[in-house]
Amino acid sequence: MGAGNGPEAHNPIFQDPGEEKPGWNHWLLIAAAVVGDVPVGRTANDQPSAALVIDGKLIADEIRFRIAEQIRRMKDSVGKVPGLAVILVGDRRDSLTYVRNKVIACEDAGIKSLVTQFPQNCKQDDVIRALSTFNEDPSIHGILVQLPLPQHLNEEKILNALKLEKDVDGFHPLNMGNLAMRGREPLFIPCTPKGCIELLIRSSVEIMGKNAVVIGRSNIVGLPTSLLLQRHHATVTILHALTKNPEQITREADIVVTASGVPNLVRGNWLKPGAVVIDVGTFPVEDPSCENGYRLIGDVCYEEASKVASAITPVPGGVGPMTIAMLLSNTLDSAKRAYDFT
């Protein structure tokens, strides 16, 4: 839905909304007991790496270039371009940043984008009315609701008001249900999980028959990522806040995808030598040497993990760029269906 579809930055949605606080305190206790004192100011860019660095920005740029080419062909052939509508409630700084970057990405690719912003105290009916307008607009092929929404709004009702054919975030219950069922295909695959799998495939990582661990079970990342890995015939284990001995389970994994919401949770001694690590987590830490005063780190202690893993995504520059690329891809696919364009 928009919550993980921007550039990499801290986002609390990676913390499982179904968990009680004691569960997440359990994660934090693990982080304190197992992780210890971590030099959180250090990031992928500072450390020598024995592992292959999976360059999400480079891969995303290649995908976006091909998307732009297809959109130019579509415009020349049918005189139309894809359209994406974004609904934003409130003025959270992170949400504003996400939306701004999506708009820029759309412009670069040739996708028409529209942003409707509501005040923090808006009425639910107003949001649903805007959704209904976009649902019926033939020039709009994708609709994205930027999460999180204010607590007084019913997120489920708002998201269910999305037209299935325009749910480019892939979180409509029917899309998620089809993703979970063998023999069925969702119209759209959620952007961040789709980006994670695309990184593995384009890095020539074998998934079939491998043991995969997904850390975190949110509807946004963990659950759909585990379903996608199963579709690629991996044997998947999901870890969550109440999982006992997570480090021991993770050490059995050939592939680790982590979206726990805990910075530097995964240490080098959590990993099997040669494992492939996809780090979805992002957290700002103060750093006066950076122009904006902070830098980003992930769920994984990169300094240690890069010495054990065979391949690893950096933070930033790993999963984040792929999320936006997959949003553009889903929007293009929707327009192709609408215009019967191949």
C-alpha positions as a LaTeX table, in Angstrom:
\begin{tabular}{lrrr}
\hline
Residue & $x$ (\AA) & $y$ (\AA) & $z$ (\AA) \\
\hline
Met1 & 0.00 & 0.00 & 0.00 \\
Gly2 & 2.50 & 2.67 & $-0.02$ \\
Ala3 & 4.03 & 2.08 & 3.36 \\
Gly4 & 7.10 & 0.41 & 2.06 \\
Asn5 & 7.16 & 1.81 & $-1.39$ \\
Gly6 & 9.49 & 4.74 & $-0.93$ \\
Pro7 & 13.21 & 5.20 & $-0.56$ \\
Glu8 & 14.68 & 3.35 & 2.35 \\
Ala9 & 13.96 & 5.02 & 5.67 \\
His10 & 12.68 & 3.98 & 9.07 \\
Asn11 & 9.12 & 2.73 & 8.86 \\
Pro12 & 7.27 & 1.22 & 11.82 \\
Ile13 & 5.08 & $-0.96$ & 9.58 \\
Phe14 & 7.89 & $-3.50$ & 9.57 \\
Gln15 & 7.03 & $-4.10$ & 13.19 \\
Asp16 & 4.29 & $-6.70$ & 13.03 \\
Pro17 & 0.98 & $-4.93$ & 13.78 \\
Gly18 & $-0.39$ & $-8.19$ & 15.13 \\
Glu19 & 2.24 & $-8.41$ & 17.86 \\
Glu20 & 1.72 & $-7.33$ & 21.44 \\
Lys21 & 4.38 & $-5.09$ & 22.93 \\
Pro22 & 5.84 & $-7.88$ & 25.10 \\
Gly23 & 6.60 & $-9.76$ & 21.89 \\
Trp24 & 8.54 & $-6.89$ & 20.43 \\
Asn25 & 10.28 & $-6.40$ & 23.74 \\
His26 & 11.42 & $-9.99$ & 23.23 \\
Trp27 & 13.01 & $-8.98$ & 19.91 \\
Leu28 & 14.72 & $-6.08$ & 21.65 \\
Leu29 & 16.00 & $-8.35$ & 24.40 \\
Ile30 & 17.47 & $-10.61$ & 21.74 \\
Ala31 & 19.03 & $-7.60$ & 20.09 \\
Ala32 & 20.54 & $-6.52$ & 23.40 \\
Ala33 & 21.68 & $-9.96$ & 24.56 \\
Val34 & 22.87 & $-11.42$ & 21.28 \\
Val35 & 23.81 & $-8.33$ & 19.34 \\
Gly36 & 25.53 & $-6.45$ & 22.12 \\
Asp37 & 27.13 & $-3.09$ & 21.46 \\
Val38 & 26.92 & $-2.42$ & 17.74 \\
Pro39 & 28.63 & 0.47 & 15.98 \\
Val40 & 25.31 & 1.69 & 14.60 \\
Gly41 & 26.92 & 4.64 & 12.90 \\
Arg42 & 28.56 & 2.28 & 10.43 \\
Thr43 & 26.82 & 1.19 & 7.27 \\
Ala44 & 27.47 & $-0.90$ & 4.20 \\
Asn45 & 29.44 & 1.89 & 2.57 \\
Asp46 & 32.00 & 1.98 & 5.40 \\
Gln47 & 32.92 & $-1.68$ & 5.60 \\
Pro48 & 35.13 & $-4.02$ & 3.58 \\
Ser49 & 32.95 & $-6.81$ & 2.27 \\
Ala50 & 33.83 & $-10.39$ & 1.41 \\
Ala51 & 30.28 & $-10.88$ & 0.13 \\
Leu52 & 28.91 & $-9.88$ & $-3.24$ \\
Val53 & 27.02 & $-6.62$ & $-2.74$ \\
Ile54 & 23.63 & $-6.88$ & $-4.44$ \\
Asp55 & 23.24 & $-3.42$ & $-5.96$ \\
Gly56 & 19.51 & $-2.72$ & $-5.79$ \\
Lys57 & 19.91 & 0.74 & $-7.28$ \\
Leu58 & 21.69 & $-0.56$ & $-10.36$ \\
Ile59 & 19.15 & $-3.35$ & $-10.89$ \\
Ala60 & 16.24 & $-0.95$ & $-10.29$ \\
Asp61 & 17.68 & 1.54 & $-12.78$ \\
Glu62 & 17.83 & $-1.18$ & $-15.44$ \\
Ile63 & 14.20 & $-2.11$ & $-14.77$ \\
Arg64 & 13.07 & 1.51 & $-14.82$ \\
Phe65 & 14.86 & 2.12 & $-18.12$ \\
Arg66 & 12.96 & $-0.77$ & $-19.73$ \\
Ile67 & 9.68 & 0.44 & $-18.21$ \\
Ala68 & 10.24 & 3.89 & $-19.72$ \\
Glu69 & 10.93 & 2.30 & $-23.11$ \\
Gln70 & 7.65 & 0.35 & $-22.98$ \\
Ile71 & 5.72 & 3.44 & $-21.96$ \\
Arg72 & 7.14 & 5.35 & $-24.93$ \\
Arg73 & 6.02 & 2.51 & $-27.21$ \\
Met74 & 2.57 & 2.56 & $-25.61$ \\
Lys75 & 2.25 & 6.29 & $-26.14$ \\
Asp76 & 3.31 & 5.97 & $-29.78$ \\
Ser77 & 0.98 & 3.01 & $-30.37$ \\
Val78 & $-2.24$ & 3.88 & $-28.52$ \\
Gly79 & $-1.66$ & 7.52 & $-27.54$ \\
Lys80 & $-1.99$ & 6.71 & $-23.84$ \\
Val81 & 0.31 & 6.46 & $-20.82$ \\
Pro82 & $-0.19$ & 4.74 & $-17.45$ \\
Gly83 & $-1.69$ & 6.77 & $-14.61$ \\
Leu84 & $-1.03$ & 6.39 & $-10.88$ \\
Ala85 & $-3.11$ & 8.06 & $-8.15$ \\
Val86 & $-1.73$ & 8.44 & $-4.63$ \\
Ile87 & $-3.83$ & 9.23 & $-1.58$ \\
Leu88 & $-1.96$ & 10.79 & 1.33 \\
Val89 & $-3.50$ & 11.59 & 4.71 \\
Gly90 & $-1.69$ & 13.99 & 7.03 \\
Asp91 & 1.79 & 15.45 & 6.74 \\
Arg92 & 4.15 & 12.85 & 8.20 \\
Arg93 & 7.63 & 13.66 & 7.01 \\
Asp94 & 8.46 & 10.09 & 6.00 \\
Ser95 & 5.20 & 9.69 & 4.08 \\
Leu96 & 5.75 & 13.00 & 2.29 \\
Thr97 & 9.23 & 11.82 & 1.30 \\
Tyr98 & 7.90 & 8.50 & 0.02 \\
Val99 & 5.21 & 10.18 & $-2.05$ \\
Arg100 & 7.60 & 12.77 & $-3.44$ \\
Asn101 & 10.01 & 10.06 & $-4.60$ \\
Lys102 & 7.20 & 8.08 & $-6.21$ \\
Val103 & 6.06 & 11.15 & $-8.11$ \\
Ile104 & 9.61 & 11.79 & $-9.33$ \\
Ala105 & 9.97 & 8.15 & $-10.40$ \\
Cys106 & 6.67 & 8.30 & $-12.28$ \\
Glu107 & 7.74 & 11.47 & $-14.06$ \\
Asp108 & 11.05 & 9.89 & $-15.08$ \\
Ala109 & 9.28 & 6.83 & $-16.47$ \\
Gly110 & 6.53 & 8.74 & $-18.29$ \\
Ile111 & 3.73 & 7.74 & $-15.92$ \\
Lys112 & 1.09 & 10.37 & $-15.12$ \\
Ser113 & 0.76 & 10.78 & $-11.35$ \\
Leu114 & $-1.90$ & 12.48 & $-9.25$ \\
Val115 & $-1.62$ & 13.10 & $-5.51$ \\
Thr116 & $-4.65$ & 13.82 & $-3.34$ \\
Gln117 & $-3.72$ & 14.91 & 0.17 \\
Phe118 & $-6.16$ & 15.06 & 3.08 \\
Pro119 & $-5.63$ & 16.73 & 6.46 \\
Gln120 & $-4.81$ & 14.55 & 9.44 \\
Asn121 & $-8.34$ & 14.90 & 10.86 \\
Cys122 & $-10.19$ & 14.14 & 7.62 \\
Lys123 & $-13.32$ & 12.00 & 7.50 \\
Gln124 & $-13.18$ & 8.43 & 6.28 \\
Asp125 & $-16.00$ & 9.05 & 3.82 \\
Asp126 & $-13.91$ & 11.74 & 2.13 \\
Val127 & $-11.05$ & 9.31 & 1.55 \\
Ile128 & $-13.36$ & 6.60 & 0.23 \\
Arg129 & $-15.06$ & 9.14 & $-2.03$ \\
Ala130 & $-11.69$ & 10.02 & $-3.56$ \\
Leu131 & $-10.93$ & 6.34 & $-4.02$ \\
Ser132 & $-14.24$ & 5.85 & $-5.79$ \\
Thr133 & $-13.44$ & 8.71 & $-8.16$ \\
Phe134 & $-10.09$ & 7.17 & $-9.07$ \\
Asn135 & $-11.70$ & 3.73 & $-9.36$ \\
Glu136 & $-13.94$ & 5.04 & $-12.14$ \\
Asp137 & $-11.32$ & 7.16 & $-13.91$ \\
Pro138 & $-10.15$ & 5.25 & $-17.02$ \\
Ser139 & $-6.92$ & 7.26 & $-17.16$ \\
Ile140 & $-5.89$ & 5.96 & $-13.72$ \\
His141 & $-4.50$ & 2.42 & $-13.76$ \\
Gly142 & $-3.06$ & 2.23 & $-10.27$ \\
Ile143 & $-4.18$ & 3.57 & $-6.90$ \\
Leu144 & $-1.94$ & 3.69 & $-3.86$ \\
Val145 & $-2.95$ & 4.61 & $-0.32$ \\
Gln146 & 0.09 & 5.83 & 1.59 \\
Leu147 & 0.35 & 4.10 & 4.94 \\
Pro148 & 0.21 & 4.45 & 7.86 \\
Leu149 & $-3.20$ & 6.09 & 8.14 \\
Pro150 & $-4.32$ & 8.03 & 11.24 \\
Gln151 & $-5.83$ & 5.81 & 13.91 \\
His152 & $-9.35$ & 7.22 & 13.53 \\
Leu153 & $-9.54$ & 5.84 & 9.98 \\
Asn154 & $-10.47$ & 2.21 & 9.32 \\
Glu155 & $-7.56$ & 1.02 & 7.21 \\
Glu156 & $-9.24$ & $-2.24$ & 6.21 \\
Lys157 & $-12.38$ & $-0.53$ & 4.90 \\
Ile158 & $-10.37$ & 2.04 & 2.99 \\
Leu159 & $-8.10$ & $-0.50$ & 1.35 \\
Asn160 & $-11.00$ & $-2.78$ & 0.51 \\
Ala161 & $-12.61$ & 0.13 & $-1.34$ \\
Leu162 & $-9.82$ & $-0.07$ & $-3.92$ \\
Lys163 & $-10.80$ & $-1.52$ & $-7.26$ \\
Leu164 & $-9.01$ & $-4.85$ & $-7.56$ \\
Glu165 & $-7.78$ & $-4.07$ & $-11.07$ \\
Lys166 & $-6.04$ & $-0.93$ & $-9.77$ \\
Asp167 & $-4.52$ & $-2.33$ & $-6.57$ \\
Val168 & $-0.91$ & $-1.89$ & $-7.73$ \\
Asp169 & 0.33 & $-2.37$ & $-4.17$ \\
Gly170 & $-1.10$ & $-5.90$ & $-4.24$ \\
Phe171 & $-2.68$ & $-5.88$ & $-0.78$ \\
His172 & $-6.35$ & $-6.25$ & $-1.69$ \\
Pro173 & $-7.63$ & $-9.39$ & 0.08 \\
Leu174 & $-8.31$ & $-11.09$ & $-3.26$ \\
Asn175 & $-4.79$ & $-10.39$ & $-4.49$ \\
Met176 & $-3.30$ & $-11.71$ & $-1.25$ \\
Gly177 & $-5.60$ & $-14.72$ & $-1.30$ \\
Asn178 & $-4.62$ & $-15.61$ & $-4.85$ \\
Leu179 & $-0.96$ & $-15.22$ & $-3.93$ \\
Ala180 & $-1.43$ & $-17.75$ & $-1.14$ \\
Met181 & $-3.26$ & $-20.36$ & $-3.24$ \\
Arg182 & $-1.55$ & $-22.79$ & $-5.58$ \\
Gly183 & $-2.82$ & $-22.67$ & $-9.13$ \\
Arg184 & $-3.98$ & $-19.06$ & $-8.88$ \\
Glu185 & $-2.26$ & $-15.86$ & $-9.92$ \\
Pro186 & $-2.74$ & $-12.46$ & $-8.26$ \\
Leu187 & $-3.24$ & $-9.47$ & $-10.52$ \\
Phe188 & $-0.46$ & $-7.72$ & $-8.62$ \\
Ile189 & 2.35 & $-8.86$ & $-6.34$ \\
Pro190 & 3.19 & $-6.55$ & $-3.40$ \\
Cys191 & 6.04 & $-4.25$ & $-4.37$ \\
Thr192 & 8.64 & $-4.79$ & $-1.65$ \\
Pro193 & 8.34 & $-8.62$ & $-1.61$ \\
Lys194 & 8.36 & $-8.65$ & $-5.41$ \\
Gly195 & 11.50 & $-6.52$ & $-5.34$ \\
Cys196 & 13.19 & $-8.92$ & $-2.91$ \\
Ile197 & 12.57 & $-11.90$ & $-5.18$ \\
Glu198 & 13.64 & $-9.93$ & $-8.24$ \\
Leu199 & 16.94 & $-9.13$ & $-6.52$ \\
Leu200 & 17.54 & $-12.83$ & $-5.89$ \\
Ile201 & 16.66 & $-13.85$ & $-9.43$ \\
Arg202 & 18.70 & $-11.12$ & $-11.12$ \\
Ser203 & 21.66 & $-11.96$ & $-8.89$ \\
Ser204 & 21.48 & $-15.60$ & $-10.06$ \\
Val205 & 20.63 & $-16.87$ & $-6.58$ \\
Glu206 & 19.08 & $-20.32$ & $-6.71$ \\
Ile207 & 15.83 & $-20.43$ & $-4.73$ \\
Met208 & 14.38 & $-23.82$ & $-5.65$ \\
Gly209 & 14.98 & $-26.40$ & $-2.94$ \\
Lys210 & 16.78 & $-23.97$ & $-0.65$ \\
Asn211 & 16.03 & $-23.27$ & 3.00 \\
Ala212 & 14.78 & $-19.71$ & 3.44 \\
Val213 & 14.12 & $-17.79$ & 6.64 \\
Val214 & 11.90 & $-14.70$ & 6.68 \\
Ile215 & 12.26 & $-12.59$ & 9.82 \\
Gly216 & 9.02 & $-10.70$ & 10.47 \\
Arg217 & 5.48 & $-11.65$ & 9.52 \\
Ser218 & 3.79 & $-8.36$ & 8.63 \\
Asn219 & 1.17 & $-8.25$ & 5.89 \\
Ile220 & 3.34 & $-5.70$ & 4.10 \\
Val221 & 6.61 & $-7.63$ & 3.82 \\
Gly222 & 7.04 & $-10.84$ & 5.80 \\
Leu223 & 3.90 & $-12.76$ & 4.86 \\
Pro224 & 3.88 & $-12.05$ & 1.11 \\
Thr225 & 7.65 & $-12.60$ & 0.89 \\
Ser226 & 7.27 & $-16.03$ & 2.45 \\
Leu227 & 4.48 & $-16.87$ & $-0.01$ \\
Leu228 & 6.61 & $-15.79$ & $-2.97$ \\
Leu229 & 9.56 & $-17.86$ & $-1.78$ \\
Gln230 & 7.26 & $-20.87$ & $-1.51$ \\
Arg231 & 6.06 & $-20.22$ & $-5.07$ \\
His232 & 9.70 & $-20.50$ & $-6.10$ \\
His233 & 9.89 & $-23.85$ & $-4.29$ \\
Ala234 & 11.95 & $-22.82$ & $-1.28$ \\
Thr235 & 11.35 & $-24.38$ & 2.12 \\
Val236 & 10.33 & $-21.38$ & 4.21 \\
Thr237 & 10.44 & $-20.68$ & 7.94 \\
Ile238 & 8.94 & $-17.47$ & 9.33 \\
Leu239 & 10.43 & $-16.00$ & 12.49 \\
His240 & 8.57 & $-13.51$ & 14.66 \\
Ala241 & 8.84 & $-11.81$ & 18.01 \\
Leu242 & 7.92 & $-14.91$ & 19.99 \\
Thr243 & 10.12 & $-17.37$ & 18.09 \\
Lys244 & 12.52 & $-19.21$ & 20.39 \\
Asn245 & 16.20 & $-19.42$ & 19.40 \\
Pro246 & 15.86 & $-17.34$ & 16.21 \\
Glu247 & 19.61 & $-17.21$ & 15.72 \\
Gln248 & 19.81 & $-21.01$ & 15.70 \\
Ile249 & 17.03 & $-21.30$ & 13.11 \\
Thr250 & 18.54 & $-18.57$ & 10.95 \\
Arg251 & 21.89 & $-20.39$ & 10.88 \\
Glu252 & 20.21 & $-23.18$ & 8.89 \\
Ala253 & 19.05 & $-20.84$ & 6.12 \\
Asp254 & 20.51 & $-20.53$ & 2.64 \\
Ile255 & 18.48 & $-17.35$ & 2.11 \\
Val256 & 17.58 & $-14.81$ & 4.80 \\
Val257 & 15.06 & $-12.02$ & 4.22 \\
Thr258 & 14.69 & $-9.79$ & 7.24 \\
Ala259 & 12.06 & $-7.14$ & 7.99 \\
Ser260 & 11.96 & $-7.32$ & 11.77 \\
Gly261 & 11.92 & $-3.64$ & 12.70 \\
Val262 & 14.96 & $-4.07$ & 14.96 \\
Pro263 & 18.22 & $-2.42$ & 13.87 \\
Asn264 & 21.32 & $-4.65$ & 13.71 \\
Leu265 & 19.34 & $-7.65$ & 14.95 \\
Val266 & 21.01 & $-10.15$ & 12.63 \\
Arg267 & 24.68 & $-10.63$ & 13.48 \\
Gly268 & 27.33 & $-12.54$ & 11.62 \\
Asn269 & 27.02 & $-15.52$ & 13.96 \\
Trp270 & 23.34 & $-15.81$ & 13.02 \\
Leu271 & 24.29 & $-16.72$ & 9.47 \\
Lys272 & 25.30 & $-19.89$ & 7.72 \\
Pro273 & 28.54 & $-19.37$ & 5.75 \\
Gly274 & 27.59 & $-18.57$ & 2.17 \\
Ala275 & 24.02 & $-17.50$ & 2.96 \\
Val276 & 22.35 & $-14.80$ & 0.86 \\
Val277 & 20.94 & $-11.89$ & 2.89 \\
Ile278 & 18.18 & $-9.48$ & 1.83 \\
Asp279 & 17.85 & $-6.66$ & 4.37 \\
Val280 & 14.52 & $-4.81$ & 4.20 \\
Gly281 & 14.90 & $-2.93$ & 7.48 \\
Thr282 & 15.89 & 0.73 & 7.53 \\
Phe283 & 16.60 & 3.01 & 10.46 \\
Pro284 & 18.07 & 6.52 & 10.70 \\
Val285 & 20.98 & 7.02 & 13.09 \\
Glu286 & 22.47 & 10.41 & 13.86 \\
Asp287 & 25.65 & 11.20 & 11.98 \\
Pro288 & 26.91 & 14.81 & 11.92 \\
Ser289 & 29.26 & 13.94 & 9.06 \\
Cys290 & 26.29 & 13.37 & 6.73 \\
Glu291 & 24.71 & 16.31 & 4.97 \\
Asn292 & 21.24 & 15.60 & 6.36 \\
Gly293 & 22.55 & 14.74 & 9.83 \\
Tyr294 & 21.78 & 11.03 & 9.75 \\
Arg295 & 22.53 & 7.84 & 7.89 \\
Leu296 & 20.57 & 4.63 & 7.42 \\
Ile297 & 21.26 & 1.16 & 8.77 \\
Gly298 & 19.27 & $-2.06$ & 8.46 \\
Asp299 & 18.14 & $-5.14$ & 10.36 \\
Val300 & 21.52 & $-6.71$ & 9.66 \\
Cys301 & 24.88 & $-5.85$ & 11.20 \\
Tyr302 & 26.53 & $-5.36$ & 7.82 \\
Glu303 & 30.11 & $-5.30$ & 9.12 \\
Glu304 & 29.78 & $-8.85$ & 10.44 \\
Ala305 & 27.28 & $-10.32$ & 7.98 \\
Ser306 & 29.27 & $-9.31$ & 4.91 \\
Lys307 & 32.16 & $-11.46$ & 6.14 \\
Val308 & 29.96 & $-14.56$ & 6.35 \\
Ala309 & 27.36 & $-14.20$ & 3.60 \\
Ser310 & 28.02 & $-14.92$ & $-0.07$ \\
Ala311 & 25.79 & $-12.01$ & $-1.13$ \\
Ile312 & 24.05 & $-9.20$ & 0.75 \\
Thr313 & 21.97 & $-6.10$ & 0.05 \\
Pro314 & 23.29 & $-2.79$ & 1.40 \\
Val315 & 21.26 & $-0.22$ & 3.31 \\
Pro316 & 20.59 & 2.12 & 1.65 \\
Gly317 & 20.70 & 1.09 & $-1.99$ \\
Gly318 & 19.33 & $-2.43$ & $-1.72$ \\
Val319 & 15.62 & $-3.15$ & $-1.40$ \\
Gly320 & 14.36 & 0.46 & $-1.37$ \\
Pro321 & 15.02 & 1.31 & $-5.04$ \\
Met322 & 13.49 & $-2.02$ & $-6.07$ \\
Thr323 & 10.25 & $-1.24$ & $-4.25$ \\
Ile324 & 9.68 & 1.86 & $-6.38$ \\
Ala325 & 10.69 & 0.00 & $-9.55$ \\
Met326 & 8.12 & $-2.70$ & $-8.81$ \\
Leu327 & 5.42 & $-0.07$ & $-8.23$ \\
Leu328 & 6.14 & 1.36 & $-11.68$ \\
Ser329 & 6.12 & $-2.15$ & $-13.15$ \\
Asn330 & 2.75 & $-2.99$ & $-11.59$ \\
Thr331 & 1.27 & 0.30 & $-12.83$ \\
Leu332 & 2.52 & $-0.39$ & $-16.35$ \\
Asp333 & 1.07 & $-3.92$ & $-16.24$ \\
Ser334 & $-2.30$ & $-2.51$ & $-15.24$ \\
Ala335 & $-2.24$ & $-0.04$ & $-18.14$ \\
Lys336 & $-1.26$ & $-2.82$ & $-20.54$ \\
Arg337 & $-4.33$ & $-4.80$ & $-19.50$ \\
Ala338 & $-6.56$ & $-1.74$ & $-19.82$ \\
Tyr339 & $-5.34$ & $-0.91$ & $-23.34$ \\
Asp340 & $-4.72$ & $-4.50$ & $-24.49$ \\
Phe341 & $-1.14$ & $-3.50$ & $-25.19$ \\
Thr342 & 1.73 & $-5.99$ & $-25.39$ \\
\hline
\end{tabular}
